[in-house]
mmCIF file of N, CA and C in Angstrom:
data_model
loop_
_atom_site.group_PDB
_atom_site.id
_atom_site.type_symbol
_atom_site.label_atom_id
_atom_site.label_comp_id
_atom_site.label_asym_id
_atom_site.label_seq_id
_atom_site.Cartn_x
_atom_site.Cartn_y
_atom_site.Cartn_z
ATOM 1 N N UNK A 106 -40.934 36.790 -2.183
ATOM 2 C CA UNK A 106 -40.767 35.362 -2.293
ATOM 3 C C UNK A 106 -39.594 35.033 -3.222
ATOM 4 N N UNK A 107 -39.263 35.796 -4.072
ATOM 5 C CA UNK A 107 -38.674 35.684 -5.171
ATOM 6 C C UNK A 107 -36.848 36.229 -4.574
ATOM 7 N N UNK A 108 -37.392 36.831 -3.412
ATOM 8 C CA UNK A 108 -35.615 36.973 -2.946
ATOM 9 C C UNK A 108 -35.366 35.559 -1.743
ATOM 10 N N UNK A 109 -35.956 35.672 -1.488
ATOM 11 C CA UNK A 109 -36.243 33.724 -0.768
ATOM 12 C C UNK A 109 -35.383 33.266 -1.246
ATOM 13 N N UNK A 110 -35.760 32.631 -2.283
ATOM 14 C CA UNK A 110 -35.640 31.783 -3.608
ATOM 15 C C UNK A 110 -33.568 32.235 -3.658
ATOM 16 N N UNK A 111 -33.490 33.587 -4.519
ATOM 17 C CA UNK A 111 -31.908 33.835 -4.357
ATOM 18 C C UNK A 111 -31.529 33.841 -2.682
ATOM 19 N N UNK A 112 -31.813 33.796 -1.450
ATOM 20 C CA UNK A 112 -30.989 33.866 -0.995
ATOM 21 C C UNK A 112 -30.634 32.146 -0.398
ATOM 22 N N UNK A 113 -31.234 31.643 -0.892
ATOM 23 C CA UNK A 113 -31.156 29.887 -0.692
ATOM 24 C C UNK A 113 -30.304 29.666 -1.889
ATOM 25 N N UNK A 114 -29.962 30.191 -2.659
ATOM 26 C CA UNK A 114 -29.764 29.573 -4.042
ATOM 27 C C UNK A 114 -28.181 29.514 -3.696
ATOM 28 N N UNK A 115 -27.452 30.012 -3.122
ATOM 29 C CA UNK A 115 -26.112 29.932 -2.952
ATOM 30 C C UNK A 115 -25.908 28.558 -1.273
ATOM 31 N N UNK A 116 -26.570 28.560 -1.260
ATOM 32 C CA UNK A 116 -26.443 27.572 -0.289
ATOM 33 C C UNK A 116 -27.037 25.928 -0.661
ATOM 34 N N UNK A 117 -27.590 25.895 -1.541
ATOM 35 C CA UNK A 117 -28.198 24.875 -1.955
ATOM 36 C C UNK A 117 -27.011 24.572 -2.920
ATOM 37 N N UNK A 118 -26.039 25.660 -3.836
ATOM 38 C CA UNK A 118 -24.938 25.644 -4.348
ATOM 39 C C UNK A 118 -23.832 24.989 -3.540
ATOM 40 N N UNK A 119 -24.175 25.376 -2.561
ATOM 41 C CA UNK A 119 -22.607 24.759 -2.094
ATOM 42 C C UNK A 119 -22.868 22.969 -1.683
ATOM 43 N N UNK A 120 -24.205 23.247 -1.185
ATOM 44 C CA UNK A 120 -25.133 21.370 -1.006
ATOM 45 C C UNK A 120 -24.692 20.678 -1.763
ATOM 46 N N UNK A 121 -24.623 21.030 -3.260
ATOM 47 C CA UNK A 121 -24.630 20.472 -4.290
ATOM 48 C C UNK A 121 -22.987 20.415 -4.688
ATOM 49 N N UNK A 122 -22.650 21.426 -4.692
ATOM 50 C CA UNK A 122 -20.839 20.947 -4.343
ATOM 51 C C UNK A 122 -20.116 20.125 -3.438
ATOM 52 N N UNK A 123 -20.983 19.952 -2.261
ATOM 53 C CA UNK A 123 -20.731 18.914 -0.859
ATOM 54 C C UNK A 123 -20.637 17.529 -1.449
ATOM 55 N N UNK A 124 -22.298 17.403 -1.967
ATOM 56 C CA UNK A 124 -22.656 16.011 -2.819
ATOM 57 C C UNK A 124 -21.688 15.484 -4.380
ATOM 58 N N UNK A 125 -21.195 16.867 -4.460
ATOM 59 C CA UNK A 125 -20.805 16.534 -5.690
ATOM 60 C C UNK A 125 -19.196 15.557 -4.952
ATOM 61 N N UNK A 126 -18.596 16.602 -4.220
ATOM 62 C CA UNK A 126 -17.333 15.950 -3.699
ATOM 63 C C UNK A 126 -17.403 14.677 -3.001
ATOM 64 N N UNK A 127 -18.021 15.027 -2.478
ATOM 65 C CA UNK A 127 -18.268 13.044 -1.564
ATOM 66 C C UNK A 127 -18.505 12.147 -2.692
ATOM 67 N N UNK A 128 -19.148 12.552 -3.304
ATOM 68 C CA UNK A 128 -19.084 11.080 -4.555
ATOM 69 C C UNK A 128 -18.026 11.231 -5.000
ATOM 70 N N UNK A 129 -17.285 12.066 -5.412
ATOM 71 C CA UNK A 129 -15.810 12.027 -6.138
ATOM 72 C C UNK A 129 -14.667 11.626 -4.627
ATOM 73 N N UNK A 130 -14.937 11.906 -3.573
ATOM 74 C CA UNK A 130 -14.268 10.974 -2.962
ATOM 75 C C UNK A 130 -14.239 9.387 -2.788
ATOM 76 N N UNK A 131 -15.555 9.062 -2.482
ATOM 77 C CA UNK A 131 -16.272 7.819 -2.753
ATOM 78 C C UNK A 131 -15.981 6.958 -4.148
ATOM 79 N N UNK A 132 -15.635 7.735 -5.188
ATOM 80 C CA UNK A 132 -15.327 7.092 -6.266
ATOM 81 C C UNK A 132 -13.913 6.547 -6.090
ATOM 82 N N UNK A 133 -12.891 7.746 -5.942
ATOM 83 C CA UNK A 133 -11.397 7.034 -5.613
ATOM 84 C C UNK A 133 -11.305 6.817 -4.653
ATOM 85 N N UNK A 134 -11.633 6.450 -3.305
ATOM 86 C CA UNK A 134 -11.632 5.514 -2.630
ATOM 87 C C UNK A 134 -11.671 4.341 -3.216
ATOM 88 N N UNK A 135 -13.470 3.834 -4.198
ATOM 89 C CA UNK A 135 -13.277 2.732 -4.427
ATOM 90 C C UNK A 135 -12.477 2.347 -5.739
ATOM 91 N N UNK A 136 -11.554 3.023 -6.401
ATOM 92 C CA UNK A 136 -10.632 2.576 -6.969
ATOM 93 C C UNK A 136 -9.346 2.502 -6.501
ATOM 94 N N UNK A 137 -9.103 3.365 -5.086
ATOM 95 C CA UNK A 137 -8.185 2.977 -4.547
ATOM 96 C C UNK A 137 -8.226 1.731 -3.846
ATOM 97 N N UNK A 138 -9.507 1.267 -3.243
ATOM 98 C CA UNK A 138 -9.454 -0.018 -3.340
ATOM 99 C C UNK A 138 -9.345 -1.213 -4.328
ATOM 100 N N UNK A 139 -9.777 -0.649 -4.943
ATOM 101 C CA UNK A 139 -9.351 -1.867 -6.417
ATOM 102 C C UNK A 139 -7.940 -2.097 -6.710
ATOM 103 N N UNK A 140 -7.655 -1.048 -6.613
ATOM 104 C CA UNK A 140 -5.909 -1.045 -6.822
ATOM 105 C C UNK A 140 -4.899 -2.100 -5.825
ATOM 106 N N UNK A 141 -5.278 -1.911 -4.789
ATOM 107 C CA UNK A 141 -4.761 -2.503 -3.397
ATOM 108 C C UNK A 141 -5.135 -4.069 -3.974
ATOM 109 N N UNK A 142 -6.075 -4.276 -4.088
ATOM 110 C CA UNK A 142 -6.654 -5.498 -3.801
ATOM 111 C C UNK A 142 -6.318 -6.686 -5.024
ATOM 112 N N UNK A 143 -5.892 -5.270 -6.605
ATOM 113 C CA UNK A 143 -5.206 -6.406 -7.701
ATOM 114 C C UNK A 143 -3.835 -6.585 -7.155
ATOM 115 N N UNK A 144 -2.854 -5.336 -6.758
ATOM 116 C CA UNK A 144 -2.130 -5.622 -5.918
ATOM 117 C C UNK A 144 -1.681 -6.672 -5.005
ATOM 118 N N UNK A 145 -2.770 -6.878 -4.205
ATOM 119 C CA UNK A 145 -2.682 -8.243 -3.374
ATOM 120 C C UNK A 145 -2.492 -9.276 -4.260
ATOM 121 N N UNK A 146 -3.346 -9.362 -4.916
ATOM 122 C CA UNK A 146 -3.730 -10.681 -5.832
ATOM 123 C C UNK A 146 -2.533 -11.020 -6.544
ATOM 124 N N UNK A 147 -2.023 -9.668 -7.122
ATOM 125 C CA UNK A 147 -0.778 -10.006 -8.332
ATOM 126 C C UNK A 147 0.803 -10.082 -7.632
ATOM 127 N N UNK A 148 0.992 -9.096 -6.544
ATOM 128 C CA UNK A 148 1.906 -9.131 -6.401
ATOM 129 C C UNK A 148 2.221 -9.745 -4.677
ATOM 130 N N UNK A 149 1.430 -9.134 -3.907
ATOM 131 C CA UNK A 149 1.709 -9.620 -2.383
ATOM 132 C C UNK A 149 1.324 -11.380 -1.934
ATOM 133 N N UNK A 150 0.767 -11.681 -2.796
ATOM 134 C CA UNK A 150 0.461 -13.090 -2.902
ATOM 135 C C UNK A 150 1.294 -14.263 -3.459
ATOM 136 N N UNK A 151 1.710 -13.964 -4.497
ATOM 137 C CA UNK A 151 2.927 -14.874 -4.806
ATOM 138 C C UNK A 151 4.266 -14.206 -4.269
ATOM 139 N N UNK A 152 4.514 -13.496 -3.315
ATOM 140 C CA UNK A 152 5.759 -13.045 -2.956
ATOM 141 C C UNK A 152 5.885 -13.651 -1.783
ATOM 142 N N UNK A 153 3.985 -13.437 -0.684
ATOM 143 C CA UNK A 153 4.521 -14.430 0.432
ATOM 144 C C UNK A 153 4.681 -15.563 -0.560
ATOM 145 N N UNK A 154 4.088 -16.329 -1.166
ATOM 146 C CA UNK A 154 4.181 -17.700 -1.466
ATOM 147 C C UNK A 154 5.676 -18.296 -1.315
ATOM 148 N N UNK A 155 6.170 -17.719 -2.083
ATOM 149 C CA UNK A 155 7.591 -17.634 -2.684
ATOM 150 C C UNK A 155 8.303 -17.143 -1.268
ATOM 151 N N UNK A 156 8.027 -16.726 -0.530
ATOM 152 C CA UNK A 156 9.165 -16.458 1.020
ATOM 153 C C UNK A 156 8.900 -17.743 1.409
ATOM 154 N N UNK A 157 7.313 -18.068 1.856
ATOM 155 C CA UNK A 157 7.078 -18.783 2.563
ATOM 156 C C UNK A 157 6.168 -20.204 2.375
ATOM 157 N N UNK A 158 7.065 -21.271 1.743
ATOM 158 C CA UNK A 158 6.791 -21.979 0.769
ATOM 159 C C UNK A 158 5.825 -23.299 1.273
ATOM 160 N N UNK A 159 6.253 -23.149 2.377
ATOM 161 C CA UNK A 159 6.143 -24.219 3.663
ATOM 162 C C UNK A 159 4.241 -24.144 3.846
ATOM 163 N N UNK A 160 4.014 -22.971 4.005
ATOM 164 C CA UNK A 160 2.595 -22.198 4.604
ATOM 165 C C UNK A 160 1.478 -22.361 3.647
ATOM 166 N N UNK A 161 0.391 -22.758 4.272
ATOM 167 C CA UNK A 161 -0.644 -23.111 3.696
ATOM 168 C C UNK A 161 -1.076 -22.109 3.125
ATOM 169 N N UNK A 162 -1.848 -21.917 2.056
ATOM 170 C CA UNK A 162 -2.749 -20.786 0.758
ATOM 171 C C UNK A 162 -3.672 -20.580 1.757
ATOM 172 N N UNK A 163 -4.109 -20.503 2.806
ATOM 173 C CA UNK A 163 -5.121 -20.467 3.856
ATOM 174 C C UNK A 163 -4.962 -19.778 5.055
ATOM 175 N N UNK A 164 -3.734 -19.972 4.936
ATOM 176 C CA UNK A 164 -2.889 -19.120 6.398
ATOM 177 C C UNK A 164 -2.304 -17.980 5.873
ATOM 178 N N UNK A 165 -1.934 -18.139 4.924
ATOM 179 C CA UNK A 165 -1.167 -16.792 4.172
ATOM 180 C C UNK A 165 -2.434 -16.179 3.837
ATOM 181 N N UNK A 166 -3.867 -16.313 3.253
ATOM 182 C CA UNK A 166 -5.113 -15.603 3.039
ATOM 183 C C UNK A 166 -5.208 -14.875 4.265
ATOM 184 N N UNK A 167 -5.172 -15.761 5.584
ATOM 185 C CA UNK A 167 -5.742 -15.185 6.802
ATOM 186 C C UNK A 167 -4.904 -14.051 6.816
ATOM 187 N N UNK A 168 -3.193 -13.974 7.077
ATOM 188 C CA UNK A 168 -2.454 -13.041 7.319
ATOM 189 C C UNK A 168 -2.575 -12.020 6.275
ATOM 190 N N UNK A 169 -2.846 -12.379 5.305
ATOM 191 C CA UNK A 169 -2.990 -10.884 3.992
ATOM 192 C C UNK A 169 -4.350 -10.172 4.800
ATOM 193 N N UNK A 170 -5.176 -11.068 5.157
ATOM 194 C CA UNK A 170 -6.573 -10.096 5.688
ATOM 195 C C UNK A 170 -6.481 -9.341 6.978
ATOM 196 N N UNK A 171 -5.595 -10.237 7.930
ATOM 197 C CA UNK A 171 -5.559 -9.739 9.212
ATOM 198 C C UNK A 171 -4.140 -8.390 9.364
ATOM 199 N N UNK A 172 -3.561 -8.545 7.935
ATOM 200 C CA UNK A 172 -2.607 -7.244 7.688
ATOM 201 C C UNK A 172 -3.143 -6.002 6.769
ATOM 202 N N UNK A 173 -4.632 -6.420 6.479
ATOM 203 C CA UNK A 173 -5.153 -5.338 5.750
ATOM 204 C C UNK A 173 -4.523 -5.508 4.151
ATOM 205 N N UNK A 174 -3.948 -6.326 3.610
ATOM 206 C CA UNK A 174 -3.084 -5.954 2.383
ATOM 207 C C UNK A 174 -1.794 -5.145 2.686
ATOM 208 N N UNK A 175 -1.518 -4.506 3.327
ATOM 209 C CA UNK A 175 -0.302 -4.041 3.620
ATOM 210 C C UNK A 175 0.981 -5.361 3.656
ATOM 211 N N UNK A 176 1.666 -5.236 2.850
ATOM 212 C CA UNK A 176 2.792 -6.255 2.141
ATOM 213 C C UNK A 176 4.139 -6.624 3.642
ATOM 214 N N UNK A 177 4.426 -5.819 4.345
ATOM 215 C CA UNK A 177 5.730 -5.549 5.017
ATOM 216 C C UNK A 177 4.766 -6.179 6.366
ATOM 217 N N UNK A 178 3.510 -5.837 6.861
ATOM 218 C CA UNK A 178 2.552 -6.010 7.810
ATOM 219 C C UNK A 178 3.181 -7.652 7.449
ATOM 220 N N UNK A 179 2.154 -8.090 6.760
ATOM 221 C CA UNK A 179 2.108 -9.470 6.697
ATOM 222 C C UNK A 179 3.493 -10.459 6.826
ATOM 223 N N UNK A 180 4.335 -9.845 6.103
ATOM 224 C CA UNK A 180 5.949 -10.515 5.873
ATOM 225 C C UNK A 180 6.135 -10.262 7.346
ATOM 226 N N UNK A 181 6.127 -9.680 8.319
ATOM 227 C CA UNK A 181 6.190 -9.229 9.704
ATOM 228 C C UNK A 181 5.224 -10.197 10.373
ATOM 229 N N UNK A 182 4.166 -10.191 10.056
ATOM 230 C CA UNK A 182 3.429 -11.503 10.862
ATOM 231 C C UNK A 182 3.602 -12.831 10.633
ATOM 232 N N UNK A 183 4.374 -13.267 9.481
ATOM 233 C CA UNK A 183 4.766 -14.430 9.454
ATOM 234 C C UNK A 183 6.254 -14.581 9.732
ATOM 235 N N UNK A 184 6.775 -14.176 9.703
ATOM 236 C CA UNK A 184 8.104 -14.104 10.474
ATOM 237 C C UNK A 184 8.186 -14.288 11.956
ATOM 238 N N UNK A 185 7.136 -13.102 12.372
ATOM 239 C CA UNK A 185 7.096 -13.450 14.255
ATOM 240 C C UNK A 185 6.431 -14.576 14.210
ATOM 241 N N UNK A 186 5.584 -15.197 13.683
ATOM 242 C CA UNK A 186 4.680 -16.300 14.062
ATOM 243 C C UNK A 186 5.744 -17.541 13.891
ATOM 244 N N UNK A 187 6.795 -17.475 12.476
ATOM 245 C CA UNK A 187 7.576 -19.357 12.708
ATOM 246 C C UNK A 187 8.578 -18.020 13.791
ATOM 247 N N UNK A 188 8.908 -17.712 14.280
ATOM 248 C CA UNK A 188 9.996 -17.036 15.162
ATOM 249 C C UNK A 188 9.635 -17.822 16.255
ATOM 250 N N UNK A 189 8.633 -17.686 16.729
ATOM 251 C CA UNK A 189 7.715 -18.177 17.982
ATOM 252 C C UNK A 189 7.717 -19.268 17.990
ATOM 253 N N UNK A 190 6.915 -19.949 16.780
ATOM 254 C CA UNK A 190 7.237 -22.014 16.743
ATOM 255 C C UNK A 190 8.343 -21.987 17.032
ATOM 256 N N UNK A 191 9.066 -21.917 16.302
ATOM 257 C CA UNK A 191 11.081 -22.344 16.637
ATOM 258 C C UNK A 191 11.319 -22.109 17.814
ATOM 259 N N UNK A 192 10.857 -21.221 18.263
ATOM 260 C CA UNK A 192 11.503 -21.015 19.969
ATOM 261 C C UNK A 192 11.287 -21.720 20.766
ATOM 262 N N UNK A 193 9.809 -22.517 20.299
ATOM 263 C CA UNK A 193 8.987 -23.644 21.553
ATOM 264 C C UNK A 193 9.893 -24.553 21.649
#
């Protein structure tokens, strides 16, 4: 019974190294989200503002969400979008 016991014991080791890593992924993930998201707040937010002065704090929210936070995404979706008005 007692070799049971050791031959589980290295496998329950590595279980426990599995669990250990997924939470340490899980952790910077969610500080890599934090990061992104002061990001947004501090910098991708008053930069559209400041391109696009015209555009409602509501429409520029929508496009920061519907670009994921990605900065160049969004400056790209508001560009094609007055591209498009103007053309009508």
């Amino acid at each position: 019974m007692g070799d049971a016991a050791e031959k589980a014991s290295p496998e329950e080791e590595e279980q426990r190294e599995d669990v250990a890593m997924d939470e340490w992924a899980m952790e910077e993930r969610e500080r890599d989200e934090a990061k992104v998201s002061e990001q947004e707040e501090n910098v991708l937010l008053p930069l559209l503002k400041s391109m696009f002065p015209h555009v409602n704090d509501k429409v520029i929210a929508e496009v920061m969400e519907a670009s994921g936070g990605d900065g160049d995404m969004a400056i790209d979706l508001l560009m094609y979008t007055f591209s498009l008005a103007s053309a009508l």
